[in-house]
Coordinates of C-alpha atoms in Angstrom, one line a residue:
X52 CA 84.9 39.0 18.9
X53 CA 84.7 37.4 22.3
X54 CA 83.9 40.9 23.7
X55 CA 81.4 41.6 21.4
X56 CA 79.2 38.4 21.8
X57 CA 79.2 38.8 25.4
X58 CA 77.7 41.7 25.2
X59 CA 75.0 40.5 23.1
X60 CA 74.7 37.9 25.5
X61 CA 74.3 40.1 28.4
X62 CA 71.8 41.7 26.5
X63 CA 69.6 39.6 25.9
X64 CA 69.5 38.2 29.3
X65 CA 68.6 41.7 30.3
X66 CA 65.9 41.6 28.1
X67 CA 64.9 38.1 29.0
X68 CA 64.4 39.5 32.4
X69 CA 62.8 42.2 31.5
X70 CA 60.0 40.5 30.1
X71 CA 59.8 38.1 32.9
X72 CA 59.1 41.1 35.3
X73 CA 56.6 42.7 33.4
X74 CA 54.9 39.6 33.5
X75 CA 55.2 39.2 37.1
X76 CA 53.7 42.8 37.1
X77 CA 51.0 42.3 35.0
X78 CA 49.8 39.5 37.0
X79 CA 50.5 41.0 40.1
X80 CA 48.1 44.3 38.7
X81 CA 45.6 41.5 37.5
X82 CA 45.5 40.3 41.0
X83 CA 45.4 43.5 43.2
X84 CA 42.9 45.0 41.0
X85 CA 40.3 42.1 40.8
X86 CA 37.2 42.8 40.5
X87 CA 36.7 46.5 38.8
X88 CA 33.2 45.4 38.3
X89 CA 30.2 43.3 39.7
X90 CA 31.1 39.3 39.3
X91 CA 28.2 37.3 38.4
X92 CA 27.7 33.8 39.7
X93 CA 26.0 31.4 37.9
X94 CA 23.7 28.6 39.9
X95 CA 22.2 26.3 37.5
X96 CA 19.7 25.2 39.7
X97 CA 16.6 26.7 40.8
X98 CA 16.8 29.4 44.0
X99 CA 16.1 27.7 47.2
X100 CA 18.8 24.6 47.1
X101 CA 22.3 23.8 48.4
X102 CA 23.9 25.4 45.6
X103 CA 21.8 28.5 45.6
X104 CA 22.3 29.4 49.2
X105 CA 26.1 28.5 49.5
X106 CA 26.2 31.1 47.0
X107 CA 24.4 33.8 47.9
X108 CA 25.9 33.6 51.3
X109 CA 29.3 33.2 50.5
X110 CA 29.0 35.9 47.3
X111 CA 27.8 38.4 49.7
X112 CA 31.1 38.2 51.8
X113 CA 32.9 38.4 48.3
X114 CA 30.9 41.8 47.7
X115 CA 32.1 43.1 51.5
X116 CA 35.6 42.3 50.9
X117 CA 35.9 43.4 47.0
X118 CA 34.0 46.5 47.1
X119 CA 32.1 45.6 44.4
X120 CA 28.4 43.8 43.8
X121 CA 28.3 39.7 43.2
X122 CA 25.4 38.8 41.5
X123 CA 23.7 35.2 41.8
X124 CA 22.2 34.7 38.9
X125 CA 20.1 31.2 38.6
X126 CA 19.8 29.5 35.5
X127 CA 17.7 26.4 35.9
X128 CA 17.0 24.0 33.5
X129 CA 18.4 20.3 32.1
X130 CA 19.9 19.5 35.3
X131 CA 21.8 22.4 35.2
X132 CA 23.2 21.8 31.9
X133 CA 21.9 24.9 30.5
X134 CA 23.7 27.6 33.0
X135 CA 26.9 25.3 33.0
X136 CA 27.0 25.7 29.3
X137 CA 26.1 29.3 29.2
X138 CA 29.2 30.2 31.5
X139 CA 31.6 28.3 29.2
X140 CA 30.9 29.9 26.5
X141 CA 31.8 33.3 29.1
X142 CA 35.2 35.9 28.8
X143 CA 37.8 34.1 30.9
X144 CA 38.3 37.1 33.2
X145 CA 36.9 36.1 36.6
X146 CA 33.6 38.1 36.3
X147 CA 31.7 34.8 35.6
X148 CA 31.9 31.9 37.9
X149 CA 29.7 29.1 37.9
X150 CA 28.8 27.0 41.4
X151 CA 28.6 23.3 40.6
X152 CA 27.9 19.9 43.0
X153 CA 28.6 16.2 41.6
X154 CA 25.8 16.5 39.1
X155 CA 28.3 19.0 36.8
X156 CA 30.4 15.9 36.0
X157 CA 27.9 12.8 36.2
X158 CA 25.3 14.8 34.0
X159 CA 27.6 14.1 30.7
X160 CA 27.2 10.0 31.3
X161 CA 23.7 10.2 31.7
X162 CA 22.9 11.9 27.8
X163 CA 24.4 10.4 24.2
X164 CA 27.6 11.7 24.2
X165 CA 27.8 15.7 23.5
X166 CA 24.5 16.4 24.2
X167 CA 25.5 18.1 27.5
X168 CA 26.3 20.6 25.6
X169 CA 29.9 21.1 27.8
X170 CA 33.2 19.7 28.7
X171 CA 33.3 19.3 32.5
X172 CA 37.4 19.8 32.5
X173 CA 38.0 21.0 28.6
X174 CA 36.1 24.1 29.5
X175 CA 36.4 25.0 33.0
X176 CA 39.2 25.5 35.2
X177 CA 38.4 24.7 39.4
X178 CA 38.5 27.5 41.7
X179 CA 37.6 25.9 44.7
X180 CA 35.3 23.5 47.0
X181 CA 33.2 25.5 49.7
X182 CA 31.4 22.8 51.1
X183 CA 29.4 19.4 51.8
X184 CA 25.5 18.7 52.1
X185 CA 25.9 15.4 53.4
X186 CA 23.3 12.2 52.1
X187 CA 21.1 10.7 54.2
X188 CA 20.0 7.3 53.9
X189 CA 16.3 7.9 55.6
X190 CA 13.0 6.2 55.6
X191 CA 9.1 5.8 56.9
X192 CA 9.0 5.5 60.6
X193 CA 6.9 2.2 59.8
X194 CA 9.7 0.5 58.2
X195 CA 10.7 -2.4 60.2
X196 CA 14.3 -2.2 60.8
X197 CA 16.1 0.3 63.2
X198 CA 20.2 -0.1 61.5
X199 CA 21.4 -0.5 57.8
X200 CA 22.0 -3.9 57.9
X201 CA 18.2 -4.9 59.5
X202 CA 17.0 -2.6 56.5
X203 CA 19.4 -4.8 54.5
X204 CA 17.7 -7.9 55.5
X205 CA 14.4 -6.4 55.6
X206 CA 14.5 -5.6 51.6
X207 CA 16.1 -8.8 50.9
X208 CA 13.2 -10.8 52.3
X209 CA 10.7 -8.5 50.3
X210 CA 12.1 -9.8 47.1
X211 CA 11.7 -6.2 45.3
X212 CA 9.1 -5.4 46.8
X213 CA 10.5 -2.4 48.9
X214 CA 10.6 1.2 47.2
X215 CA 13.1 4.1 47.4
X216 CA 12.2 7.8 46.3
X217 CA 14.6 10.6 44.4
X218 CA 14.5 13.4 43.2
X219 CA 14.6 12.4 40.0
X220 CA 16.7 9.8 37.4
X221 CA 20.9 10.9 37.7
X222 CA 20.6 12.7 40.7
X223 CA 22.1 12.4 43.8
X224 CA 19.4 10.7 45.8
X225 CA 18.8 7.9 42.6
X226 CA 22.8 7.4 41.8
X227 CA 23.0 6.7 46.1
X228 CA 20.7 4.2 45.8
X229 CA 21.7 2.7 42.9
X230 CA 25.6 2.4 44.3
X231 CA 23.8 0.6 47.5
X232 CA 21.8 -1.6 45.4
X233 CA 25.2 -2.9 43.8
X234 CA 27.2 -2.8 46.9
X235 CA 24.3 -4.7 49.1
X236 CA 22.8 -7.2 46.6
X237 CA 19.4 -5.7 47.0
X238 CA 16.9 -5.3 44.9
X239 CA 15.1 -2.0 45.5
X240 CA 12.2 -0.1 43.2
X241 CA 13.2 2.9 42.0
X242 CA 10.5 5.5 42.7
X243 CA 11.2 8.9 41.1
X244 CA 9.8 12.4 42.1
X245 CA 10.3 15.3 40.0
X246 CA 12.3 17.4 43.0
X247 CA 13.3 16.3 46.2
X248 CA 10.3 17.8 48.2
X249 CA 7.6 15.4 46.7
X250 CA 9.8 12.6 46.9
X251 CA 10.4 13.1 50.7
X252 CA 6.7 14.4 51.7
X253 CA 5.8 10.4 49.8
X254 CA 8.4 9.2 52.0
X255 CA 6.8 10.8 55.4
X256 CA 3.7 9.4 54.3
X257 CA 4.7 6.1 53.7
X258 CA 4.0 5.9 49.9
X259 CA 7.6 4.9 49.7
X260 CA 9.5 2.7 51.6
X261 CA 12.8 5.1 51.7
X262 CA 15.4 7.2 49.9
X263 CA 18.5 8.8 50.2
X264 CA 18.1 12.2 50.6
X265 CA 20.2 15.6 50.8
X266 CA 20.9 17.2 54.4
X267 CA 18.4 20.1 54.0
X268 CA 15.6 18.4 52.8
X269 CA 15.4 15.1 55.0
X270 CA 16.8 16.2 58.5
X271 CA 13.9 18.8 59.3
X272 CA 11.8 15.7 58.6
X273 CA 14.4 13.6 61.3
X274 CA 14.3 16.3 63.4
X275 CA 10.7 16.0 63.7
X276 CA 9.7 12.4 63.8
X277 CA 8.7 12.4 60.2
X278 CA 11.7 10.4 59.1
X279 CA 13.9 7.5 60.4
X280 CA 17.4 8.3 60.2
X281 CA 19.4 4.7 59.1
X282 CA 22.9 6.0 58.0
X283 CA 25.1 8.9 56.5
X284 CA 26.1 8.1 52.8
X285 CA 29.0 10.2 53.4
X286 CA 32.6 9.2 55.0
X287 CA 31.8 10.4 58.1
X288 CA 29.2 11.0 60.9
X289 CA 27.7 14.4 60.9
X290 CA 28.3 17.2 63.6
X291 CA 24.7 17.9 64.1
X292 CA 23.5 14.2 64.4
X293 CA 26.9 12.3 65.8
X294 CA 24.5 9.2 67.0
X295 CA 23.5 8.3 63.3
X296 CA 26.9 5.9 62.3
X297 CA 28.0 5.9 58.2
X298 CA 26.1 3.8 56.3
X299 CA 30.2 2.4 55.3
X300 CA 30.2 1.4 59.6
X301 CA 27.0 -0.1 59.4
X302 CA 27.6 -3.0 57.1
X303 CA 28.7 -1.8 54.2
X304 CA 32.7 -0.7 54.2
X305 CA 33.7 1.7 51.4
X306 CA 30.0 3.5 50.9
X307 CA 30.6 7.0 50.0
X308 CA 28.4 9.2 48.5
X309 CA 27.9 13.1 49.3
X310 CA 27.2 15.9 47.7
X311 CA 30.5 18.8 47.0
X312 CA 29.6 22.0 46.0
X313 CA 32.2 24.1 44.3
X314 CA 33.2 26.9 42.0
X315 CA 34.3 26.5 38.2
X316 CA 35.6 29.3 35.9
X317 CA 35.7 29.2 32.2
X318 CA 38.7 28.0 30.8
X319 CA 41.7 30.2 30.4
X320 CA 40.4 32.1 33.4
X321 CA 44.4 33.4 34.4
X322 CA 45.5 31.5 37.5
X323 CA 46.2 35.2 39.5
X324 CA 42.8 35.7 39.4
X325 CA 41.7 32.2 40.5
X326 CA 44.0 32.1 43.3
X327 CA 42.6 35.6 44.5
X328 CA 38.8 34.0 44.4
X329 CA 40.6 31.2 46.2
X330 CA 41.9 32.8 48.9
X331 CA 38.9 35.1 49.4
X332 CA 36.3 32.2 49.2
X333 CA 38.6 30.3 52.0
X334 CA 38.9 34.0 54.0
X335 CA 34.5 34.2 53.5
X336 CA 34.3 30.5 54.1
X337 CA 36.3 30.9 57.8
X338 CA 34.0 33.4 59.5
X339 CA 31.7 32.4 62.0
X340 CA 28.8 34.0 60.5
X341 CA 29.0 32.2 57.3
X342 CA 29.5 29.0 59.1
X343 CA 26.5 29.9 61.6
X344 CA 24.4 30.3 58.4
X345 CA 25.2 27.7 56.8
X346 CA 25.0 25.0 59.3
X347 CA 21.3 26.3 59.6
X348 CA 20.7 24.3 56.5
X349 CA 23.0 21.4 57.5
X350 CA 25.8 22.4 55.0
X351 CA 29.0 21.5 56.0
X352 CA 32.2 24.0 55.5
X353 CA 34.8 22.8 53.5
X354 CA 37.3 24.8 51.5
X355 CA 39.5 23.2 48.9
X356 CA 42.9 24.6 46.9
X357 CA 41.7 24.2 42.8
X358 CA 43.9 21.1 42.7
X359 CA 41.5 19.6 45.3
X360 CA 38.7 20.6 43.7
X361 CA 39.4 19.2 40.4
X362 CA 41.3 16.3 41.9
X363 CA 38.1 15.4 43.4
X364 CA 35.9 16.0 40.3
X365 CA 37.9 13.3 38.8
X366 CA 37.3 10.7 41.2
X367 CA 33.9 11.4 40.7
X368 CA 33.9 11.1 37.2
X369 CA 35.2 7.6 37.2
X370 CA 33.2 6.9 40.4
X371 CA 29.9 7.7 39.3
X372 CA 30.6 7.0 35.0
X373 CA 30.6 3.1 36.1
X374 CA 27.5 3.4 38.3
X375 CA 25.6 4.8 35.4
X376 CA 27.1 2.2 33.0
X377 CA 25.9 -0.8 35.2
X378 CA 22.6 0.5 36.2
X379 CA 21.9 1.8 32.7
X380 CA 20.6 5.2 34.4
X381 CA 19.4 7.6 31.6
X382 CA 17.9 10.9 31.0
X383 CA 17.6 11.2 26.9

């Protein structure tokens, strides 16, 4: 009896280990042989911005290494709720990919619950963080101050009266100056611009006072003279411009505010497949041409493991919920 139900035993560990290997194997095959076809990644943005160009650039490399065609595909539209929606609603298999900055997890605060249309981290799954357009806190040459806290000052004794541009209400460049507001006690007009481009050309002309604006769009205008550089949002100086200090050095400890931009895949995406994207966007991500063109449009490299990525959206979710809650920011 003894003899007999070790055998069984033995049996089924074999087949217990059976299993286990083809699994390994079939996720090793899924792996090695990603992608058979073209991958398509989804910007939700119009061409031209941060998100666009990351992605073109980097998807490119992709193409060289895979063998095979990455398409960028832009679907604009509702902040980019509409492409964000579209790809979860994609086959999990890797061939759809979706770039996304902050905006892909603030966007759900700023509409009645649902409307969205998609569940940041019920429907997507990270693949990775490629990099950083860093936040400028920028204004009119005429304004009278030189540092953050003189511009501090300077607002405060204009009892409202001082203006700040963006892009429009929940982006970036509003939500920034919304987060200073609180942290600073000031008491700022809100002045918004449908797109960055009007809001900074206002800006140069001295329509508006200032605004926190995205590297690409507000350093050409620094570089220039057209702007006056006061403080990077961000946690630290940038590369290009070491002699402009962090807004967080300049009076205000603990600002932080930049924007990521990232990849998502659709839920149930297998995790062999996201880990080869991974490792191929770091691989893209590392060579000096893709950092050469990228730094062209002051974007900052910065690769990320998935658990980064989504470690990070989180923080940003909370971050950025309770600035919307206090300021009452809305886009219905």
């Amino acid at each position: 009896m003894n003899c007999t139900l070790n055998k069984l035993v033995r049996r089924f560990a074999l087949v217990i280990v059976a299993y286990a290997s083809a699994l390994s194997l079939h996720a090793f095959a899924q792996t090695t042989s990603f992608p058979e076809k073209p991958v398509r990644i989804v910007v939700p943005f119009t061409p031209g911005g941060s998100n666009d160009v990351i992605a073109r650039v980097v998807g490119q490399k992709l193409a060289q290494y895979w063998g095979q065609a990455v398409v960028v595909d832009n679907r604009p539209g509702a902040g980019g709720n509409i492409g964000s929606k579209e790809v979860a609603k994609s086959a999990p298999d890797g061939y759809t990919l979706l770039v996304v900055a902050n905006s892909f997890v603030i966007n759900p605060h700023l509409y009645t619950p649902g409307k969205a249309g998609y569940d940041a981290f019920k429907e997507f799954v990270p693949v990775g963080k490629m990099g950083i357009a860093p936040i400028i806190l920028v204004g009119n040459p005429g304004v009278k101050a030189s540092n953050v806290k003189e511009l501090i000052a300077l607002a405060k004794s204009k009892g409202g009266k001082m203006t700040y541009a963006s892009a429009g209400v929940g982006t970036p460049h509003h939500l920034s100056a919304e987060l200073f507001k609180i942290m600073t006690g000031t008491d700022l007009v809100h002045i918004p611009y449908r797109g960055a481009v009007p809001a900074v050309t206002d800006v140069v002309g001295g329509q508006v006072d200032v605004m926190f604006g995205v590297s690409n769009t507000v350093l050409p205008q620094v570089r220039a003279g057209g702007l006056k550089a006061f403080g990077v949002a961000g946690s630290k100086r940038l590369t290009a411009f070491p002699q402009i200090p962090t807004v967080a050095e300049s009076g205000v400890p603990g600002f932080d505010s930049e924007v990521w931009l990232g990849v998502v895949a659709p839920v149930g995406t297998p995790a062999s497949v996201i880990q080869k994207i991974n490792a191929d966007m770091r691989r893209a991500l590392s060579d000096d041409a893709v950092k050469k063109s990228l730094s062209t449009i002051d974007i900052e490299v910065s690769p990320s493991s998935p658990n980064e990525l989504v470690t990070l959206m989180r923080a940003d979710d909370v971050k950025w919920a309770k600035v919307v809650k206090d300021t009452g920011a809305t886009v219905d």
